[in-house]
Coordinates of C-alpha atoms in Angstrom, one line a residue:
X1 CA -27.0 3.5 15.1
X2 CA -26.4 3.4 19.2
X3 CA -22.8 3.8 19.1
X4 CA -20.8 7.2 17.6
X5 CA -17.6 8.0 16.7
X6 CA -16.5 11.5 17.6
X7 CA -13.6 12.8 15.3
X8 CA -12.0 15.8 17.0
X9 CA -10.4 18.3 16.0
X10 CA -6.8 19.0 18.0
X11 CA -5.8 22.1 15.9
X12 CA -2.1 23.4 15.1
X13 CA -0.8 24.0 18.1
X14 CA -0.8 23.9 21.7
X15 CA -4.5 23.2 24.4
X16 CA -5.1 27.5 23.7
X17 CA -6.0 26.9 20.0
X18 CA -8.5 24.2 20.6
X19 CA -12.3 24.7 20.1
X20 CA -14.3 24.6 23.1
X21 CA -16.5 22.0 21.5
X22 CA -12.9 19.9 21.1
X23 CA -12.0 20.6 24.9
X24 CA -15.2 19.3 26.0
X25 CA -15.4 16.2 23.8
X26 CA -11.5 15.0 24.5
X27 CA -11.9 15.9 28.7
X28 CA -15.1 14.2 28.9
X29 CA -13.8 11.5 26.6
X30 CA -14.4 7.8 28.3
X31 CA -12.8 6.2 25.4
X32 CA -10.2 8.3 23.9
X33 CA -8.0 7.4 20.7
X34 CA -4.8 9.9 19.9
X35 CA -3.8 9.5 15.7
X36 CA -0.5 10.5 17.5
X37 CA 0.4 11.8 21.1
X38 CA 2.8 13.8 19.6
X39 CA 1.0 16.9 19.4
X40 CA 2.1 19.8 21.1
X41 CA -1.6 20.0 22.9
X42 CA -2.0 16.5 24.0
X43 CA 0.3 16.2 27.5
X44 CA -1.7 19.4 28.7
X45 CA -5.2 17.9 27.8
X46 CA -4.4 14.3 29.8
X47 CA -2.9 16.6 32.3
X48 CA -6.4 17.4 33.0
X49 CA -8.3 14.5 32.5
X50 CA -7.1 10.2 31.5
X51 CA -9.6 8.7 30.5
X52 CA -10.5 5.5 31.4
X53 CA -9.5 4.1 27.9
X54 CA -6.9 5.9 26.4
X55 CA -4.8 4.5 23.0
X56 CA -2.5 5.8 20.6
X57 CA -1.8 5.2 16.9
X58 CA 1.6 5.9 17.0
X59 CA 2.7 2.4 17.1
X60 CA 1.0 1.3 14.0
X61 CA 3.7 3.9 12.3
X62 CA 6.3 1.7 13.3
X63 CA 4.4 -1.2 12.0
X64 CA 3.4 -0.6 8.8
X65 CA 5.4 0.1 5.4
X66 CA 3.0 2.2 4.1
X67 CA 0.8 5.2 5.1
X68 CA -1.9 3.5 3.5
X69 CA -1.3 0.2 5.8
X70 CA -1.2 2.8 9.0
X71 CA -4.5 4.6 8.1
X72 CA -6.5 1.5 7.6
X73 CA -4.9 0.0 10.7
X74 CA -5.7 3.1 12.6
X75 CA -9.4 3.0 11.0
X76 CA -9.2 -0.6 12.5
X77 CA -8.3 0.0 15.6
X78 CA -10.9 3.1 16.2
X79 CA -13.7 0.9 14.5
X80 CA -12.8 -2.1 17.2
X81 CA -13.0 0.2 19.9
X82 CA -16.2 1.5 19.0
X83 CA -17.9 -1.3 18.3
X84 CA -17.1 -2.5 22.0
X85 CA -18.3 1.1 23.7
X86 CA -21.0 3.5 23.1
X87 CA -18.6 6.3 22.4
X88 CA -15.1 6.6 21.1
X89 CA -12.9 9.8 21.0
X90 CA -10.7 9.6 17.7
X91 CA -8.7 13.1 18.3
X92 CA -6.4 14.3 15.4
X93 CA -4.4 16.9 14.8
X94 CA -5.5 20.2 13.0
X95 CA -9.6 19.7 11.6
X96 CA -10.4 16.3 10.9
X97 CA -11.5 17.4 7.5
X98 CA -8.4 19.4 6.7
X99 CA -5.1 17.1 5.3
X100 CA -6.3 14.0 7.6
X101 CA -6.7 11.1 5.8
X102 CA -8.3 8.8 8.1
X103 CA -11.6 10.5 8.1
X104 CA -13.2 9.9 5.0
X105 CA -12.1 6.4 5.4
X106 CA -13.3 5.9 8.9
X107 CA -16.1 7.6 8.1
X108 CA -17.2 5.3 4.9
X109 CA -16.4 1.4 7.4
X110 CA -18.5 3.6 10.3
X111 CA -21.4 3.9 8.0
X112 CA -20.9 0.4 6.5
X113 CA -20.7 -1.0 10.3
X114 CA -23.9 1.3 11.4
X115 CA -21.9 3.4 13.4
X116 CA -22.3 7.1 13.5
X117 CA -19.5 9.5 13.1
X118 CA -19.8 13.3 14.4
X119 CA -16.9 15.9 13.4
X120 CA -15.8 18.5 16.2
X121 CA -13.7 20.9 14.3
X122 CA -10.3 22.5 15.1
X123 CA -8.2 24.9 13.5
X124 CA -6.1 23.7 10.8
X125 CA -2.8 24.7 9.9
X126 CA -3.7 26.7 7.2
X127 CA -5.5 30.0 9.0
X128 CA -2.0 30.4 11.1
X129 CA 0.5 29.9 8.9
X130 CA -0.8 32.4 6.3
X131 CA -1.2 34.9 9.4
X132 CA 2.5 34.2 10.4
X133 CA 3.7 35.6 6.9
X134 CA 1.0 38.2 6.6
X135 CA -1.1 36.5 3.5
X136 CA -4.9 36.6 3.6
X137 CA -5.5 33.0 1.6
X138 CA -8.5 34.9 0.1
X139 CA -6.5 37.0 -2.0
X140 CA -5.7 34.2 -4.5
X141 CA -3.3 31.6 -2.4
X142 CA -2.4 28.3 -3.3
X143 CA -2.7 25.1 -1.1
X144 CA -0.9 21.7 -2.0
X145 CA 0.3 18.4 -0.6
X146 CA 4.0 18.4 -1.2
X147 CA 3.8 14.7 -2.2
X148 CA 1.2 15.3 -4.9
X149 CA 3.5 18.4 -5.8
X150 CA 6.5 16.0 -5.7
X151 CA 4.9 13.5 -8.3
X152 CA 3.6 15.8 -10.8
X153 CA 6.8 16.6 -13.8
X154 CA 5.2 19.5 -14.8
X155 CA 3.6 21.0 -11.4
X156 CA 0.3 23.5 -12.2
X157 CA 1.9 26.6 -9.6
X158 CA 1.4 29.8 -10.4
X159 CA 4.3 31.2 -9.5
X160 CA 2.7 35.1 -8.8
X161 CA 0.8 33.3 -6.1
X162 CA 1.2 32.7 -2.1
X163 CA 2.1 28.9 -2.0
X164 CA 1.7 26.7 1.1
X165 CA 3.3 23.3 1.2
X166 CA 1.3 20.9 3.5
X167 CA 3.0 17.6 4.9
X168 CA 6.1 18.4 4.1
X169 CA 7.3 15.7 6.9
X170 CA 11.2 14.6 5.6
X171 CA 13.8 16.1 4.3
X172 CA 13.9 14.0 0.9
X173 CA 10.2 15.0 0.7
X174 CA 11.2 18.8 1.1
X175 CA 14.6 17.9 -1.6
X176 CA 11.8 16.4 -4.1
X177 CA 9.6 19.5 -4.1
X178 CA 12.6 21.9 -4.7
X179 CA 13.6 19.5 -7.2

């Protein structure tokens, strides 16, 4: 395996909540591929350093039907690119392992396409937006995707318990889960 994948890590927020491990891998980043460029960090990052290649995914949103159909063409595009250079960049926002769909997928066609994948953490949403209301997560909260929550008839909450939403990205999304 010569060539690697680096999935990064953009955090919540804006550049001041990135890892120092996540600063050095996007600002040093030859090849660097943005899941969106909509991220409230990304303008100060390129503000110090544009890469050479430099891509975003947030066209295949507009291309695709499905978020299914945009992960696998994002996994595409990040597995083309790094078959043609010795590293690729894939920067996301929050933790790569955290809510981000793309990385157990890209990291499953990496391994089947003998390319390594490394994971550079960042903070996810989760450690902030408990702070915000004052709720350590350790003393019992609960963490769901409000699309599984919106499916389920009969959703297993317990209602005595801190709940945060995740994805909660529309407003019919948001009018399901009250519903």
């Amino acid at each position: 395996m010569s060539n690697r994948i680096l999935i990064v890590g953009l955090g919540p927020g804006l550049a001041e909540q990135l890892t120092l491990a996540a600063w050095r891998a996007v600002t040093q980043a030859t090849v660097l591929v943005l899941r969106t460029e909509r991220h409230p960090c990304v303008a100060e990052l390129l503000a110090q350093w544009t890469p050479p290649v430099l891509q975003s995914c947030d066209d295949l949103y507009e291309q695709h039907a499905s978020f299914a159909d945009v992960y696998t063409a994002i996994v595409d595009r990040v597995l083309a690119l790094a078959a043609a250079h010795a590293e690729v960049v894939y920067a996301v926002p929050g933790h790569p392992t955290v809510g981000e769909m793309t990385t157990p997928l890209l990291q499953q066609r990496a391994a089947e396409a003998g390319i390594a994948v490394e994971i550079v953490g960042g903070l996810s949403f989760i450690a902030p937006s408990f702070a915000a209301v004052g709720v350590d997560p350790m003393d019992g909260a609960q963490i769901l995707d409000a699309m599984l929550l919106a499916r389920q008839y009969h959703p297993l909450v317990d209602v005595n318990l801190p709940l945060l939403l995740a994805q909660v990205y529309a407003r019919w999304l948001a009018s399901d889960v009250k519903l």
